[in-house]
XYZ file of C-alpha atoms in Angstrom:
472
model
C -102.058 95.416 -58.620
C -104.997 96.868 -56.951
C -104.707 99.867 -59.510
C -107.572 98.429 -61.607
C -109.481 101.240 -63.973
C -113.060 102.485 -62.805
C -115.506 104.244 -64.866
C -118.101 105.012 -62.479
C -120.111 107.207 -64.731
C -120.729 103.654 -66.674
C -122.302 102.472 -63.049
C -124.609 105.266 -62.787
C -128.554 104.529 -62.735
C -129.829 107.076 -66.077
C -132.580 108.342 -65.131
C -135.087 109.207 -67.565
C -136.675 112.947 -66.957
C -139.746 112.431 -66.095
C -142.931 113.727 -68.474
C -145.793 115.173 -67.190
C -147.668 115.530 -63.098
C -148.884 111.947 -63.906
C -145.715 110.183 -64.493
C -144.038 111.841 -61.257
C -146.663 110.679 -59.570
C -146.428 106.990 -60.590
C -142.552 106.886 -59.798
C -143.301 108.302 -56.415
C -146.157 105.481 -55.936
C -143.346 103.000 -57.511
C -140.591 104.453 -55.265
C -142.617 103.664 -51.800
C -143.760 100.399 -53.122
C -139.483 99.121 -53.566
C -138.619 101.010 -50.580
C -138.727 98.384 -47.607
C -139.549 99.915 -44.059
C -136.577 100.756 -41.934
C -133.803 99.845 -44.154
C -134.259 103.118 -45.744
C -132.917 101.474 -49.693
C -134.633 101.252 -52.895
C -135.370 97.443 -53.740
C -136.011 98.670 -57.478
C -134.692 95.940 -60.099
C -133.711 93.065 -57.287
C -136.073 90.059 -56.691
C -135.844 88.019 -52.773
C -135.147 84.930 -55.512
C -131.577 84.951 -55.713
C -130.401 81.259 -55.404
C -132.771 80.355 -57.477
C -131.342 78.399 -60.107
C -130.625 80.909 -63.497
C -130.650 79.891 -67.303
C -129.881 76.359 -67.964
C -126.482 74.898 -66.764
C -124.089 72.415 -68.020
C -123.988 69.602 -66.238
C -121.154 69.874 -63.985
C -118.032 67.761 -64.694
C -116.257 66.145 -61.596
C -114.193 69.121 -60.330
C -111.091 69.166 -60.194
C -108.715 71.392 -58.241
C -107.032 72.775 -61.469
C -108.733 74.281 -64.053
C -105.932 75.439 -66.633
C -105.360 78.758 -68.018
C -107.506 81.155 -68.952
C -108.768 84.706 -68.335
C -110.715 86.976 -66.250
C -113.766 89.123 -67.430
C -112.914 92.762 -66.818
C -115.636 95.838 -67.249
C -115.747 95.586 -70.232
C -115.848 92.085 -71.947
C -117.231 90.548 -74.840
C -121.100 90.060 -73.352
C -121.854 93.521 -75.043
C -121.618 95.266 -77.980
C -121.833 94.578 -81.606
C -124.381 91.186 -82.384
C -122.053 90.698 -84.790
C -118.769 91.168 -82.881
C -119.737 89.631 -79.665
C -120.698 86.271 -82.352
C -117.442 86.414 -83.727
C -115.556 86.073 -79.806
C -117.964 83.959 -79.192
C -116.874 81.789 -82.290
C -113.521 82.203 -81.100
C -113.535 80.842 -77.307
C -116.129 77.952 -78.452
C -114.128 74.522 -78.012
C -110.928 76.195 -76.368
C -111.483 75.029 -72.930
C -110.898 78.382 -71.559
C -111.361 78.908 -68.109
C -113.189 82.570 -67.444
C -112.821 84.143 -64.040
C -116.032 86.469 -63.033
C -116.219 88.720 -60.103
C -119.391 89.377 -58.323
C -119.625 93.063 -57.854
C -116.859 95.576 -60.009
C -115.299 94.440 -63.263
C -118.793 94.053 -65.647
C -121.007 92.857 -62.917
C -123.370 95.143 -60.639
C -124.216 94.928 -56.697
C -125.386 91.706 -56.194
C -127.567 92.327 -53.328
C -128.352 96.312 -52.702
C -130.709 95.267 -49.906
C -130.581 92.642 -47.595
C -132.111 89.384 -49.086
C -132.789 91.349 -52.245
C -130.060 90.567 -55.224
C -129.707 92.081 -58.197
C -127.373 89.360 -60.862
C -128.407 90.567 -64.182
C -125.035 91.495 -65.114
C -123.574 88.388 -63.291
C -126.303 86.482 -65.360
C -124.843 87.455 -68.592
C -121.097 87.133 -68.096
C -122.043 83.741 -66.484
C -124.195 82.857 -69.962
C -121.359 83.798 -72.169
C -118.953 81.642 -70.147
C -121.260 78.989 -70.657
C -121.579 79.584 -74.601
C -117.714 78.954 -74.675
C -117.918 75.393 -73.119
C -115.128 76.121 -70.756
C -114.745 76.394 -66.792
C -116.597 79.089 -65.436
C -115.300 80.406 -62.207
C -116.330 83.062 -59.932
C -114.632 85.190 -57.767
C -116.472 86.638 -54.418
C -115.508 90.111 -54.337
C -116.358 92.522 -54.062
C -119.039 93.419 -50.996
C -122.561 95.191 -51.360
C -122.336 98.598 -49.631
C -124.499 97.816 -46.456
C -122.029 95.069 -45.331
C -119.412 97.702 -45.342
C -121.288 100.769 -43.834
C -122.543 102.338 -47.193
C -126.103 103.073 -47.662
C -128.470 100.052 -48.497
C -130.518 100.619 -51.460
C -130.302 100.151 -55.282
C -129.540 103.788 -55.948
C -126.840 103.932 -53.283
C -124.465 101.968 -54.648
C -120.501 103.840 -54.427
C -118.894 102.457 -57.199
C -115.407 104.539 -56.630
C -112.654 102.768 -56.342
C -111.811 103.312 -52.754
C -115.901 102.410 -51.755
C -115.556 98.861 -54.174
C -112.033 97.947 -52.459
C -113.690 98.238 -48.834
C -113.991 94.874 -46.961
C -117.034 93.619 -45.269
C -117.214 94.903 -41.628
C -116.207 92.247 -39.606
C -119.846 91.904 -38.302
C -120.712 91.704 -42.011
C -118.719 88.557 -42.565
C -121.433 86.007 -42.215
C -123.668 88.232 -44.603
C -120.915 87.730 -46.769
C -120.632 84.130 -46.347
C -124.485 83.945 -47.148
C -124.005 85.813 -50.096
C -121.738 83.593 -51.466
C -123.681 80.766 -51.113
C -126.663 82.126 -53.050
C -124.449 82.475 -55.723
C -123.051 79.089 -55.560
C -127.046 77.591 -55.437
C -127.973 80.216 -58.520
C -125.168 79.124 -60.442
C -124.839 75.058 -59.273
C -122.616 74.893 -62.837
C -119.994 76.424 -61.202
C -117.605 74.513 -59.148
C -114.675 76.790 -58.608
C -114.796 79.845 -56.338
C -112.015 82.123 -55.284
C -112.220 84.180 -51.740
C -111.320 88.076 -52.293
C -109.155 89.968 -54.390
C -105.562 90.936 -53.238
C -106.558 91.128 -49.358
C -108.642 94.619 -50.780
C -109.814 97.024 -47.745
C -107.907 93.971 -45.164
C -104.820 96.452 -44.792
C -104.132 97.186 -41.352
C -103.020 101.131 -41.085
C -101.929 101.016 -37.105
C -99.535 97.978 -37.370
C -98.721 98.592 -40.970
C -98.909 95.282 -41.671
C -101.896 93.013 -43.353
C -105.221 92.190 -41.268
C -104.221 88.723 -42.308
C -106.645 87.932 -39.232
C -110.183 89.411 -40.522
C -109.328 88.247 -44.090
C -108.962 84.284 -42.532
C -112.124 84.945 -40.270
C -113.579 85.730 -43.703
C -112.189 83.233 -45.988
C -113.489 79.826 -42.972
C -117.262 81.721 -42.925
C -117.168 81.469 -47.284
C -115.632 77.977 -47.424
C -117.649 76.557 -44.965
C -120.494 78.439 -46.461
C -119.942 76.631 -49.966
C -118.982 73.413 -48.753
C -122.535 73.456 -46.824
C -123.889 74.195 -50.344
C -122.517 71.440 -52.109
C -119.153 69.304 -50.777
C -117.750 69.319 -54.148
C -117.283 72.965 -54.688
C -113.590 74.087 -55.019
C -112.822 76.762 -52.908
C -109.572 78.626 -52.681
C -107.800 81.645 -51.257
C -105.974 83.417 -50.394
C -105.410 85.584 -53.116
C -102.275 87.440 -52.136
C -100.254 90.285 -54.199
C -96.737 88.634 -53.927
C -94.981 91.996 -53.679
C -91.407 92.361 -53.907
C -89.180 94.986 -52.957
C -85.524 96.011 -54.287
C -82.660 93.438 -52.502
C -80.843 96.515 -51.339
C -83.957 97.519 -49.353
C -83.915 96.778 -45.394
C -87.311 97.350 -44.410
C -89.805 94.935 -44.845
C -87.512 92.814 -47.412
C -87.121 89.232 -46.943
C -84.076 87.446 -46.112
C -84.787 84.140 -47.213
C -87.307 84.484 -50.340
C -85.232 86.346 -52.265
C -83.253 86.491 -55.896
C -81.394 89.359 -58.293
C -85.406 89.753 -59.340
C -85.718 91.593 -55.768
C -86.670 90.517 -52.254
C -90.218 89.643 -50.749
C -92.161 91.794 -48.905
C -91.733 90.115 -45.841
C -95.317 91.191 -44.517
C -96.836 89.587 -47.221
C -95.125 86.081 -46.581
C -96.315 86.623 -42.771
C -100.228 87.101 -44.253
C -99.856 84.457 -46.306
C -98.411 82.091 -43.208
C -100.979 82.858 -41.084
C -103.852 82.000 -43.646
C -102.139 79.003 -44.513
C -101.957 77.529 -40.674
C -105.234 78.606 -39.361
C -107.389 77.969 -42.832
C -110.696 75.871 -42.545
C -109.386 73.830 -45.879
C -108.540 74.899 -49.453
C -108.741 73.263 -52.668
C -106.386 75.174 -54.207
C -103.828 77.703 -53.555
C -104.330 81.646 -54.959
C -101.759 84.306 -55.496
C -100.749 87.405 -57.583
C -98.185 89.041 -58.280
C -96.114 91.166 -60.636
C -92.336 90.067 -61.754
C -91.305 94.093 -61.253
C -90.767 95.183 -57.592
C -93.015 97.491 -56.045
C -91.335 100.555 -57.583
C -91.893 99.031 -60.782
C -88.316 98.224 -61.199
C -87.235 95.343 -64.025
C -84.773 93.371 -62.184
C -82.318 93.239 -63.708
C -83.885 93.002 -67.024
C -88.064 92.139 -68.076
C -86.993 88.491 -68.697
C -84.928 87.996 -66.104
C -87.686 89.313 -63.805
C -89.742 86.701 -64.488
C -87.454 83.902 -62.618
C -89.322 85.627 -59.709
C -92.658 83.982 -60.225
C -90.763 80.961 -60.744
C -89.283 81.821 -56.892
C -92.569 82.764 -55.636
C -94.706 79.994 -57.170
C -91.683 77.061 -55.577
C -92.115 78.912 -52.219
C -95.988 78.583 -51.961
C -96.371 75.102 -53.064
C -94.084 73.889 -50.201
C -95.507 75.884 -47.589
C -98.745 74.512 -48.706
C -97.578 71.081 -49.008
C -98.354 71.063 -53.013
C -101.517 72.176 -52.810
C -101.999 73.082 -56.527
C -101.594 76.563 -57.684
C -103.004 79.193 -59.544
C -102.091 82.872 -60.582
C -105.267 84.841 -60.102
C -103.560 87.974 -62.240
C -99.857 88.017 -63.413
C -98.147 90.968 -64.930
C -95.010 91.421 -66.280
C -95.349 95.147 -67.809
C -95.545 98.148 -65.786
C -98.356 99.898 -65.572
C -99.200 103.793 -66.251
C -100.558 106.160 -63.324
C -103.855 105.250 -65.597
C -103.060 101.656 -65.028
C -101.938 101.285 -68.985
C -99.451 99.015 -70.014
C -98.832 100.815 -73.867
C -94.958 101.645 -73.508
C -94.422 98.368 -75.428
C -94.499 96.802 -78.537
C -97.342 94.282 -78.928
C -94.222 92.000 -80.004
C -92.307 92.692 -77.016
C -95.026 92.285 -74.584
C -95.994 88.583 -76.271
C -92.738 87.685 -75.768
C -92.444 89.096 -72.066
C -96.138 87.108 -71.052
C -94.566 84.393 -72.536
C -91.516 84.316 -70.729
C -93.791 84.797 -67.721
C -96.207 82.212 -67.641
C -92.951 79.629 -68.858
C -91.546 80.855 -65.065
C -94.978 80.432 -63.467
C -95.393 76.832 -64.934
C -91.275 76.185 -63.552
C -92.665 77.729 -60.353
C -95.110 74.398 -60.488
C -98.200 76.504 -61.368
C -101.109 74.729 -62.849
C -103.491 77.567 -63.879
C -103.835 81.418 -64.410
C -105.619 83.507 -66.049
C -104.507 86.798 -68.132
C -106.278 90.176 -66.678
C -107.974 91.154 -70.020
C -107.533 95.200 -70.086
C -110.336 95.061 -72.835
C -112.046 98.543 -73.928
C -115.592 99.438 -74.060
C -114.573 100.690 -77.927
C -112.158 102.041 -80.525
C -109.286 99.118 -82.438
C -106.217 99.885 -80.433
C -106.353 97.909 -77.241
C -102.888 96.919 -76.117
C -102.453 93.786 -74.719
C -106.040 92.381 -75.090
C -107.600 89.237 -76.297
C -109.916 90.350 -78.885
C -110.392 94.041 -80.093
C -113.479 95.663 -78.803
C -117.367 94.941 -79.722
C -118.393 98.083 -79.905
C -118.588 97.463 -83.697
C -119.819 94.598 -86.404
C -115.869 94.945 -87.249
C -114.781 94.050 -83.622
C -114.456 91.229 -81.700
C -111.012 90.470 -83.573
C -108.714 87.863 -82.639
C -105.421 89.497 -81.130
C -101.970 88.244 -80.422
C -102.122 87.758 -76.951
C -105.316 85.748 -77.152
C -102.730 83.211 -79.751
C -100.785 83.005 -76.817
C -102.557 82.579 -73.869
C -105.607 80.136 -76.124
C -102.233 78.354 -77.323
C -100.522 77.981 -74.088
C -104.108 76.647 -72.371
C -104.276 73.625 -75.391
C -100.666 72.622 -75.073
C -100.153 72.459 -71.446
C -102.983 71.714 -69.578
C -102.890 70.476 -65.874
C -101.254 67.115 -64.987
C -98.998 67.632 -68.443
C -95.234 65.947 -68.164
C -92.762 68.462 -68.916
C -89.256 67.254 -70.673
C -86.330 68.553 -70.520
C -84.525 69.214 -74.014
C -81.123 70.857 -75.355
C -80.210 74.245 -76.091
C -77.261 75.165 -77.336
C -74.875 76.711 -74.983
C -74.381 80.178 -76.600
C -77.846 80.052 -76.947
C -79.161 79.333 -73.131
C -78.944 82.932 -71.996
C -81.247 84.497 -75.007
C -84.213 81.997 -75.134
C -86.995 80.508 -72.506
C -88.331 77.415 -73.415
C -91.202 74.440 -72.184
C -91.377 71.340 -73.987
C -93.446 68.506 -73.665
C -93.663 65.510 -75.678
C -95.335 66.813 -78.517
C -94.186 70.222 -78.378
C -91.703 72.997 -77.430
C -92.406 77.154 -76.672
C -89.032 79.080 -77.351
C -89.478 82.668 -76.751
C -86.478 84.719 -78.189
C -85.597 87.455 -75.139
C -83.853 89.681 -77.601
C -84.353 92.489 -79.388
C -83.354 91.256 -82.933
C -82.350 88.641 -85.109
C -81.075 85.334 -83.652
C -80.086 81.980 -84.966
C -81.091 79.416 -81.962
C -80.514 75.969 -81.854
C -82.846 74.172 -79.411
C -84.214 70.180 -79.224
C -81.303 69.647 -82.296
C -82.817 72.299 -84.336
C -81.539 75.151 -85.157
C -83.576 78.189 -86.829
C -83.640 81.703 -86.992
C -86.039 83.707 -84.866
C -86.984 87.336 -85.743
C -86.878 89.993 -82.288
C -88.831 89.221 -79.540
C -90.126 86.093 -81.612
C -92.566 83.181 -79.906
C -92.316 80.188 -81.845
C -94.134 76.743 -81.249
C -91.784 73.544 -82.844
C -93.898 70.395 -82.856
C -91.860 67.062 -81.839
């Protein structure tokens, strides 16, 4: 986690050369007129308006603290591209009941607010639009922080989009700026009932004690919730949004003794952040981790199903510390990643069946909702692991496999379902996963060929790697 792709070339203002004495003139007269006095930043494209209400909302639904599963709106997502192929996702998510997860500054959306009391929610406007097109559960995440709340440079031309500016937290002075920020986007956006605090503790890493500044991030996580809950009571609000990393058992340092499993053993400084936020939190809806099922060295223990029982570990651990607050997986991966952050070594089979396997564990782990990180492209047809293929083109916009999962899984078992229990055969228990409700069961064949599996007194054949759905 945390090794998200950046394209900051895509971030760049283009400036048009200018033509002519005349025209420089004008953009100098335009430049002085958006520059406010003292702060020393362009307020070019932002507007003082920014809670004011945008585009038409749904009427909001009595929230509730789960919201299913779902996905979360990368850089590049279906709001863009082809008419054509943007129609045709559109099409696609309309009646699922999808929840989408939007960020407020990185992945697709610009700086909010580039100068103080000036925002800037175009982007955020349009991600927010398509969500509501779909007719699901829009939810935002507050992350990341404008530049001058982190001691960048004000100003709509300033804004650092590297990777290492974007992941900065607020300065702790900041925090209340933050706070207000999130608010504005809670009062421009009333539809919205769901808001997460942060992304994977990002720029909260304390270097001196080499441990988590699991203290500024809780400082920061009361100002927000109070913040919303000012706003509107209703609002869901959750945190903290922890990377549940895991290190090999064999490891002394830093490895937990008691939250452990042949999957690995917790980072013990982890479970000490996430203590601390949980005793000294102003309230939480919900509860919000992430987390891999491979160990921080990437390591499949002892196999990529197996793996998995980890999130099963992980997600049993939170909900009793937390007293069953319900839980979500903010990002869940089960594939290692690239040094590009690519997860391609695998067939699009295989890694079906491994997300499968997955979210089964998280669901066993008494998880209520997730949502899939959708590593979408900007363009091209090969786009492992995503939703839809890209919109660059009237041809894209494509239905993939892992969008027949994760759409699938969302319809069959939403929150408050009642899971059964049902047979397997006992040659057949270590090379399948399965859920089963009422109505229907998810058998995921962990093997790499043929198998004949008998499972709720059926037995079938299932090809390699194979996710079949049996209705009941």
């Amino acid at each position: 986690m945390g090794r998200h792709e950046w394209d900051t070339g895509a971030w760049r203002w283009r400036l048009t050369a200018l033509l002519g004495v005349g025209v420089a003139a004008l953009a100098l007269v335009v430049t002085l007129i958006n520059t406010l006095p003292g702060n020393g930043g362009s307020t070019s494209g932002t507007s003082p308006d920014g809670d004011k209400v945008h585009g038409t909302p749904a009427v909001p639904k009595e929230a509730k603290p789960d919201v299913g599963w779902g996905f979360t709106h990368t850089q590049y997502s279906a709001d863009e591209g082809s008419g054509s192929a943007t129609a045709r996702v559109e099409d696609l998510l309309s009646g699922s009941g999808l929840p989408e997860n939007q960020h407020i500054m990185g992945w697709g959306a610009d700086n909010p607010e580039p100068v103080e009391g000036h925002y800037d929610f175009g982007a955020m406007d349009r991600r927010i639009d398509f969500a509501r097109k779909a007719g699901g559960t829009p939810v935002v995440t507050l992350c990341c922080a404008p530049d001058w709340m982190k001691g960048g440079k004000a100003g709509a031309d300033n804004t650092d989009w590297s990777q290492t500016a974007l992941e900065t937290a607020p300065a702790s002075d900041h925090y209340k700026d933050f706070a207000a920020l999130a608010a504005t986007v809670a009062r421009r956006y009333p539809d919205v009932r769901h808001f997460v605090v942060w992304n994977e503790f990002k720029g909260f890493w304390n270097n001196s004690e080499a441990r988590w500044d699991y203290e500024g991030y809780t400082r920061l996580y009361n100002l927000v919730y109070k913040a919303l809950k000012q706003v509107d009571p209703k609002i869901m609000v959750g945190g903290p949004y922890l990377v549940m990393d895991s290190v090999d058992p064999r490891q002394k340092e830093d490895a937990s003794s008691a939250l452990r499993g042949p999957w690995g053993a917790m980072d013990q400084r982890v479970l000490d952040a996430f203590d601390y936020w949980n005793r000294n939190k102003a309230g939480a809806d919900f509860v919000v981790v992430d987390g891999s099922s491979y160990t921080k060295d990437d390591d499949l223990l002892p196999d990529e199903f197996a793996a998995t029982d980890k999130l099963t570990a992980v997600g049993a651990w939170v909900r009793q510390q937390t007293h069953d607050l319900p839980l979500w997986w903010a990002e869940y991966y089960v594939e290692p990643a690239d040094g590009n952050d690519d997860r391609k070594g695998w067939t699009e089979g295989h890694r079906v069946a491994v997300q499968a396997a997955g979210m089964i564990a998280m669901v066993k782990g008494g998880a209520s909702s997730g949502f899939y990180w959708n590593p979408e492209k900007e363009k091209g047809t090969d786009c492992a692991g995503c939703l839809w293929t890209p919109t660059d083109t009237a041809n894209g916009g494509r239905a993939l496999p892992m969008y027949g999962l994760v759409s699938r899984f969302g319809k069959e078992f939403p929150p408050g379902t009642r899971y059964r229990t049902v047979p397997v055969a006992k040659d057949d228990v270590p090379n399948v996963r399965v859920l089963a409700t009422d109505k229907v069961v998810l058998v995921v064949n962990t093997l790499d060929r043929t198998i004949s599996a008998q499972v709720d007194g059926k037995r079938f054949d299932m090809k390699a790697y194979e996710v079949k759905w049996l209705e009941r």
